[in-house]
Amino acid sequence: MVSAGETPLNEVKFLTVAEVASVMRVSKMTVYRLVHSGHLPAIRVGRSFRVPEQAVHAYLRDSFVGAETA
């Protein structure tokens, strides 16, 4: 059962660490650090990680440094 506001797992798009690094324009090691520190949620598939695409967008949105809204 899916709670309100939650996307069903079959509709979640998961990205590899390399894909996340490409989107964020950082190294794969930086993505691994974010995952291991808990700043970026991920699931483990075998020996690799998969990161929900929406988590990457949320992290970038929350980390944005710019003009504050009044």
PDB file of N, CA and C in Angstrom:
ATOM      1  N   MET A   1       0.835  -1.181   0.000  1.00  0.00           N
ATOM      2  CA  MET A   1       0.000   0.000   0.000  1.00  0.00           C
ATOM      3  C   MET A   1       0.879   1.242   0.000  1.00  0.00           C
ATOM      4  N   VAL A   2       0.519   2.228  -0.796  1.00  0.00           N
ATOM      5  CA  VAL A   2       1.271   3.466  -0.938  1.00  0.00           C
ATOM      6  C   VAL A   2       0.547   4.562  -0.177  1.00  0.00           C
ATOM      7  N   SER A   3       1.287   5.268   0.694  1.00  0.00           N
ATOM      8  CA  SER A   3       0.659   6.359   1.439  1.00  0.00           C
ATOM      9  C   SER A   3       0.559   7.605   0.559  1.00  0.00           C
ATOM     10  N   ALA A   4      -0.253   8.545   0.995  1.00  0.00           N
ATOM     11  CA  ALA A   4      -0.491   9.771   0.227  1.00  0.00           C
ATOM     12  C   ALA A   4       0.804  10.507  -0.050  1.00  0.00           C
ATOM     13  N   GLY A   5       0.978  10.952  -1.277  1.00  0.00           N
ATOM     14  CA  GLY A   5       2.168  11.723  -1.650  1.00  0.00           C
ATOM     15  C   GLY A   5       3.386  10.882  -1.966  1.00  0.00           C
ATOM     16  N   GLU A   6       3.264   9.566  -1.867  1.00  0.00           N
ATOM     17  CA  GLU A   6       4.389   8.674  -2.128  1.00  0.00           C
ATOM     18  C   GLU A   6       4.231   8.043  -3.510  1.00  0.00           C
ATOM     19  N   THR A   7       5.337   7.970  -4.257  1.00  0.00           N
ATOM     20  CA  THR A   7       5.314   7.373  -5.588  1.00  0.00           C
ATOM     21  C   THR A   7       5.494   5.862  -5.468  1.00  0.00           C
ATOM     22  N   PRO A   8       4.663   5.079  -6.149  1.00  0.00           N
ATOM     23  CA  PRO A   8       4.839   3.615  -6.128  1.00  0.00           C
ATOM     24  C   PRO A   8       6.235   3.246  -6.645  1.00  0.00           C
ATOM     25  N   LEU A   9       6.840   2.223  -6.059  1.00  0.00           N
ATOM     26  CA  LEU A   9       8.201   1.838  -6.437  1.00  0.00           C
ATOM     27  C   LEU A   9       8.336   1.499  -7.910  1.00  0.00           C
ATOM     28  N   ASN A  10       7.284   0.965  -8.523  1.00  0.00           N
ATOM     29  CA  ASN A  10       7.397   0.613  -9.938  1.00  0.00           C
ATOM     30  C   ASN A  10       7.426   1.855 -10.836  1.00  0.00           C
ATOM     31  N   GLU A  11       7.168   3.033 -10.264  1.00  0.00           N
ATOM     32  CA  GLU A  11       7.218   4.273 -11.040  1.00  0.00           C
ATOM     33  C   GLU A  11       8.446   5.122 -10.711  1.00  0.00           C
ATOM     34  N   VAL A  12       9.250   4.677  -9.727  1.00  0.00           N
ATOM     35  CA  VAL A  12      10.445   5.422  -9.344  1.00  0.00           C
ATOM     36  C   VAL A  12      11.555   5.129 -10.338  1.00  0.00           C
ATOM     37  N   LYS A  13      12.216   6.173 -10.810  1.00  0.00           N
ATOM     38  CA  LYS A  13      13.354   5.997 -11.702  1.00  0.00           C
ATOM     39  C   LYS A  13      14.623   6.052 -10.855  1.00  0.00           C
ATOM     40  N   PHE A  14      15.401   4.976 -10.907  1.00  0.00           N
ATOM     41  CA  PHE A  14      16.639   4.902 -10.145  1.00  0.00           C
ATOM     42  C   PHE A  14      17.824   5.207 -11.053  1.00  0.00           C
ATOM     43  N   LEU A  15      18.786   5.944 -10.546  1.00  0.00           N
ATOM     44  CA  LEU A  15      19.989   6.306 -11.287  1.00  0.00           C
ATOM     45  C   LEU A  15      21.203   5.617 -10.683  1.00  0.00           C
ATOM     46  N   THR A  16      22.163   5.293 -11.526  1.00  0.00           N
ATOM     47  CA  THR A  16      23.432   4.758 -11.039  1.00  0.00           C
ATOM     48  C   THR A  16      24.256   5.896 -10.457  1.00  0.00           C
ATOM     49  N   VAL A  17      25.304   5.548  -9.731  1.00  0.00           N
ATOM     50  CA  VAL A  17      26.199   6.553  -9.166  1.00  0.00           C
ATOM     51  C   VAL A  17      26.809   7.392 -10.293  1.00  0.00           C
ATOM     52  N   ALA A  18      27.173   6.767 -11.391  1.00  0.00           N
ATOM     53  CA  ALA A  18      27.756   7.495 -12.520  1.00  0.00           C
ATOM     54  C   ALA A  18      26.747   8.485 -13.108  1.00  0.00           C
ATOM     55  N   GLU A  19      25.486   8.069 -13.205  1.00  0.00           N
ATOM     56  CA  GLU A  19      24.456   8.968 -13.735  1.00  0.00           C
ATOM     57  C   GLU A  19      24.213  10.148 -12.797  1.00  0.00           C
ATOM     58  N   VAL A  20      24.199   9.878 -11.492  1.00  0.00           N
ATOM     59  CA  VAL A  20      24.030  10.957 -10.508  1.00  0.00           C
ATOM     60  C   VAL A  20      25.195  11.933 -10.606  1.00  0.00           C
ATOM     61  N   ALA A  21      26.407  11.404 -10.710  1.00  0.00           N
ATOM     62  CA  ALA A  21      27.593  12.252 -10.826  1.00  0.00           C
ATOM     63  C   ALA A  21      27.500  13.134 -12.070  1.00  0.00           C
ATOM     64  N   SER A  22      26.991  12.586 -13.151  1.00  0.00           N
ATOM     65  CA  SER A  22      26.846  13.344 -14.387  1.00  0.00           C
ATOM     66  C   SER A  22      25.818  14.460 -14.232  1.00  0.00           C
ATOM     67  N   VAL A  23      24.680  14.149 -13.617  1.00  0.00           N
ATOM     68  CA  VAL A  23      23.630  15.144 -13.403  1.00  0.00           C
ATOM     69  C   VAL A  23      24.128  16.266 -12.500  1.00  0.00           C
ATOM     70  N   MET A  24      24.851  15.893 -11.443  1.00  0.00           N
ATOM     71  CA  MET A  24      25.318  16.879 -10.467  1.00  0.00           C
ATOM     72  C   MET A  24      26.633  17.543 -10.884  1.00  0.00           C
ATOM     73  N   ARG A  25      27.260  17.009 -11.915  1.00  0.00           N
ATOM     74  CA  ARG A  25      28.556  17.515 -12.405  1.00  0.00           C
ATOM     75  C   ARG A  25      29.619  17.447 -11.309  1.00  0.00           C
ATOM     76  N   VAL A  26      29.668  16.273 -10.645  1.00  0.00           N
ATOM     77  CA  VAL A  26      30.672  16.006  -9.622  1.00  0.00           C
ATOM     78  C   VAL A  26      31.274  14.629  -9.900  1.00  0.00           C
ATOM     79  N   SER A  27      32.263  14.252  -9.104  1.00  0.00           N
ATOM     80  CA  SER A  27      32.876  12.937  -9.292  1.00  0.00           C
ATOM     81  C   SER A  27      32.012  11.846  -8.661  1.00  0.00           C
ATOM     82  N   LYS A  28      32.249  10.606  -9.083  1.00  0.00           N
ATOM     83  CA  LYS A  28      31.535   9.479  -8.492  1.00  0.00           C
ATOM     84  C   LYS A  28      31.860   9.372  -7.005  1.00  0.00           C
ATOM     85  N   MET A  29      33.102   9.696  -6.616  1.00  0.00           N
ATOM     86  CA  MET A  29      33.488   9.625  -5.207  1.00  0.00           C
ATOM     87  C   MET A  29      32.650  10.589  -4.369  1.00  0.00           C
ATOM     88  N   THR A  30      32.348  11.760  -4.905  1.00  0.00           N
ATOM     89  CA  THR A  30      31.501  12.720  -4.189  1.00  0.00           C
ATOM     90  C   THR A  30      30.113  12.135  -3.965  1.00  0.00           C
ATOM     91  N   VAL A  31      29.570  11.459  -4.962  1.00  0.00           N
ATOM     92  CA  VAL A  31      28.251  10.822  -4.826  1.00  0.00           C
ATOM     93  C   VAL A  31      28.321   9.733  -3.759  1.00  0.00           C
ATOM     94  N   TYR A  32      29.362   8.901  -3.778  1.00  0.00           N
ATOM     95  CA  TYR A  32      29.514   7.870  -2.750  1.00  0.00           C
ATOM     96  C   TYR A  32      29.571   8.491  -1.359  1.00  0.00           C
ATOM     97  N   ARG A  33      30.280   9.606  -1.208  1.00  0.00           N
ATOM     98  CA  ARG A  33      30.356  10.286   0.095  1.00  0.00           C
ATOM     99  C   ARG A  33      28.977  10.764   0.541  1.00  0.00           C
ATOM    100  N   LEU A  34      28.209  11.326  -0.390  1.00  0.00           N
ATOM    101  CA  LEU A  34      26.861  11.793  -0.058  1.00  0.00           C
ATOM    102  C   LEU A  34      25.963  10.629   0.364  1.00  0.00           C
ATOM    103  N   VAL A  35      26.092   9.507  -0.308  1.00  0.00           N
ATOM    104  CA  VAL A  35      25.289   8.328   0.026  1.00  0.00           C
ATOM    105  C   VAL A  35      25.693   7.795   1.399  1.00  0.00           C
ATOM    106  N   HIS A  36      26.995   7.614   1.617  1.00  0.00           N
ATOM    107  CA  HIS A  36      27.465   7.039   2.883  1.00  0.00           C
ATOM    108  C   HIS A  36      27.207   7.953   4.076  1.00  0.00           C
ATOM    109  N   SER A  37      27.174   9.271   3.847  1.00  0.00           N
ATOM    110  CA  SER A  37      26.921  10.213   4.941  1.00  0.00           C
ATOM    111  C   SER A  37      25.425  10.356   5.233  1.00  0.00           C
ATOM    112  N   GLY A  38      24.585   9.807   4.350  1.00  0.00           N
ATOM    113  CA  GLY A  38      23.146   9.885   4.549  1.00  0.00           C
ATOM    114  C   GLY A  38      22.505  11.121   3.943  1.00  0.00           C
ATOM    115  N   HIS A  39      23.288  11.957   3.270  1.00  0.00           N
ATOM    116  CA  HIS A  39      22.738  13.158   2.649  1.00  0.00           C
ATOM    117  C   HIS A  39      21.946  12.840   1.379  1.00  0.00           C
ATOM    118  N   LEU A  40      22.242  11.711   0.771  1.00  0.00           N
ATOM    119  CA  LEU A  40      21.553  11.304  -0.455  1.00  0.00           C
ATOM    120  C   LEU A  40      21.078   9.860  -0.260  1.00  0.00           C
ATOM    121  N   PRO A  41      19.762   9.641  -0.224  1.00  0.00           N
ATOM    122  CA  PRO A  41      19.260   8.281  -0.007  1.00  0.00           C
ATOM    123  C   PRO A  41      19.561   7.381  -1.205  1.00  0.00           C
ATOM    124  N   ALA A  42      19.809   6.129  -0.923  1.00  0.00           N
ATOM    125  CA  ALA A  42      20.106   5.168  -1.989  1.00  0.00           C
ATOM    126  C   ALA A  42      19.739   3.772  -1.519  1.00  0.00           C
ATOM    127  N   ILE A  43      19.584   2.886  -2.482  1.00  0.00           N
ATOM    128  CA  ILE A  43      19.400   1.474  -2.167  1.00  0.00           C
ATOM    129  C   ILE A  43      20.598   0.719  -2.719  1.00  0.00           C
ATOM    130  N   ARG A  44      20.906  -0.378  -2.090  1.00  0.00           N
ATOM    131  CA  ARG A  44      22.026  -1.191  -2.533  1.00  0.00           C
ATOM    132  C   ARG A  44      21.488  -2.333  -3.381  1.00  0.00           C
ATOM    133  N   VAL A  45      22.069  -2.505  -4.557  1.00  0.00           N
ATOM    134  CA  VAL A  45      21.715  -3.598  -5.452  1.00  0.00           C
ATOM    135  C   VAL A  45      23.005  -4.363  -5.710  1.00  0.00           C
ATOM    136  N   GLY A  46      23.138  -5.499  -5.044  1.00  0.00           N
ATOM    137  CA  GLY A  46      24.402  -6.228  -5.141  1.00  0.00           C
ATOM    138  C   GLY A  46      25.512  -5.396  -4.516  1.00  0.00           C
ATOM    139  N   ARG A  47      26.530  -5.085  -5.303  1.00  0.00           N
ATOM    140  CA  ARG A  47      27.651  -4.282  -4.803  1.00  0.00           C
ATOM    141  C   ARG A  47      27.559  -2.821  -5.216  1.00  0.00           C
ATOM    142  N   SER A  48      26.473  -2.448  -5.894  1.00  0.00           N
ATOM    143  CA  SER A  48      26.348  -1.067  -6.363  1.00  0.00           C
ATOM    144  C   SER A  48      25.148  -0.377  -5.708  1.00  0.00           C
ATOM    145  N   PHE A  49      25.077   0.915  -5.883  1.00  0.00           N
ATOM    146  CA  PHE A  49      23.994   1.712  -5.327  1.00  0.00           C
ATOM    147  C   PHE A  49      23.122   2.258  -6.448  1.00  0.00           C
ATOM    148  N   ARG A  50      21.852   2.467  -6.121  1.00  0.00           N
ATOM    149  CA  ARG A  50      20.928   3.140  -7.015  1.00  0.00           C
ATOM    150  C   ARG A  50      20.270   4.250  -6.213  1.00  0.00           C
ATOM    151  N   VAL A  51      20.173   5.417  -6.828  1.00  0.00           N
ATOM    152  CA  VAL A  51      19.635   6.598  -6.160  1.00  0.00           C
ATOM    153  C   VAL A  51      18.347   7.011  -6.864  1.00  0.00           C
ATOM    154  N   PRO A  52      17.261   7.223  -6.106  1.00  0.00           N
ATOM    155  CA  PRO A  52      16.027   7.682  -6.744  1.00  0.00           C
ATOM    156  C   PRO A  52      16.246   9.058  -7.389  1.00  0.00           C
ATOM    157  N   GLU A  53      15.800   9.207  -8.621  1.00  0.00           N
ATOM    158  CA  GLU A  53      16.012  10.451  -9.353  1.00  0.00           C
ATOM    159  C   GLU A  53      15.443  11.649  -8.593  1.00  0.00           C
ATOM    160  N   GLN A  54      14.275  11.487  -7.986  1.00  0.00           N
ATOM    161  CA  GLN A  54      13.665  12.583  -7.241  1.00  0.00           C
ATOM    162  C   GLN A  54      14.515  12.990  -6.042  1.00  0.00           C
ATOM    163  N   ALA A  55      15.263  12.051  -5.456  1.00  0.00           N
ATOM    164  CA  ALA A  55      16.143  12.379  -4.327  1.00  0.00           C
ATOM    165  C   ALA A  55      17.280  13.291  -4.780  1.00  0.00           C
ATOM    166  N   VAL A  56      17.768  13.070  -5.991  1.00  0.00           N
ATOM    167  CA  VAL A  56      18.830  13.919  -6.538  1.00  0.00           C
ATOM    168  C   VAL A  56      18.290  15.330  -6.742  1.00  0.00           C
ATOM    169  N   HIS A  57      17.092  15.440  -7.334  1.00  0.00           N
ATOM    170  CA  HIS A  57      16.492  16.750  -7.566  1.00  0.00           C
ATOM    171  C   HIS A  57      16.212  17.464  -6.240  1.00  0.00           C
ATOM    172  N   ALA A  58      15.724  16.713  -5.244  1.00  0.00           N
ATOM    173  CA  ALA A  58      15.437  17.311  -3.934  1.00  0.00           C
ATOM    174  C   ALA A  58      16.721  17.787  -3.271  1.00  0.00           C
ATOM    175  N   TYR A  59      17.784  16.992  -3.364  1.00  0.00           N
ATOM    176  CA  TYR A  59      19.066  17.384  -2.765  1.00  0.00           C
ATOM    177  C   TYR A  59      19.581  18.671  -3.408  1.00  0.00           C
ATOM    178  N   LEU A  60      19.531  18.737  -4.722  1.00  0.00           N
ATOM    179  CA  LEU A  60      20.001  19.931  -5.423  1.00  0.00           C
ATOM    180  C   LEU A  60      19.144  21.147  -5.083  1.00  0.00           C
ATOM    181  N   ARG A  61      17.835  20.953  -5.026  1.00  0.00           N
ATOM    182  CA  ARG A  61      16.922  22.051  -4.696  1.00  0.00           C
ATOM    183  C   ARG A  61      17.197  22.567  -3.273  1.00  0.00           C
ATOM    184  N   ASP A  62      17.362  21.643  -2.327  1.00  0.00           N
ATOM    185  CA  ASP A  62      17.596  22.023  -0.933  1.00  0.00           C
ATOM    186  C   ASP A  62      18.978  22.633  -0.720  1.00  0.00           C
ATOM    187  N   SER A  63      19.918  22.294  -1.589  1.00  0.00           N
ATOM    188  CA  SER A  63      21.296  22.786  -1.447  1.00  0.00           C
ATOM    189  C   SER A  63      21.545  24.068  -2.222  1.00  0.00           C
ATOM    190  N   PHE A  64      20.547  24.523  -2.958  1.00  0.00           N
ATOM    191  CA  PHE A  64      20.722  25.684  -3.812  1.00  0.00           C
ATOM    192  C   PHE A  64      21.081  26.917  -2.988  1.00  0.00           C
ATOM    193  N   VAL A  65      22.143  27.582  -3.390  1.00  0.00           N
ATOM    194  CA  VAL A  65      22.561  28.815  -2.738  1.00  0.00           C
ATOM    195  C   VAL A  65      22.267  29.944  -3.715  1.00  0.00           C
ATOM    196  N   GLY A  66      21.373  30.803  -3.336  1.00  0.00           N
ATOM    197  CA  GLY A  66      21.000  31.904  -4.239  1.00  0.00           C
ATOM    198  C   GLY A  66      20.206  32.930  -3.479  1.00  0.00           C
ATOM    199  N   ALA A  67      19.503  33.712  -4.214  1.00  0.00           N
ATOM    200  CA  ALA A  67      18.695  34.769  -3.611  1.00  0.00           C
ATOM    201  C   ALA A  67      17.612  34.156  -2.734  1.00  0.00           C
ATOM    202  N   GLU A  68      17.510  34.656  -1.526  1.00  0.00           N
ATOM    203  CA  GLU A  68      16.475  34.193  -0.609  1.00  0.00           C
ATOM    204  C   GLU A  68      15.142  34.798  -1.024  1.00  0.00           C
ATOM    205  N   THR A  69      14.080  34.014  -0.887  1.00  0.00           N
ATOM    206  CA  THR A  69      12.760  34.547  -1.187  1.00  0.00           C
ATOM    207  C   THR A  69      12.227  35.257   0.044  1.00  0.00           C
ATOM    208  N   ALA A  70      11.622  36.399  -0.169  1.00  0.00           N
ATOM    209  CA  ALA A  70      11.133  37.206   0.965  1.00  0.00           C
ATOM    210  C   ALA A  70       9.762  36.763   1.400  1.00  0.00           C
TER     211      ALA A  70
END
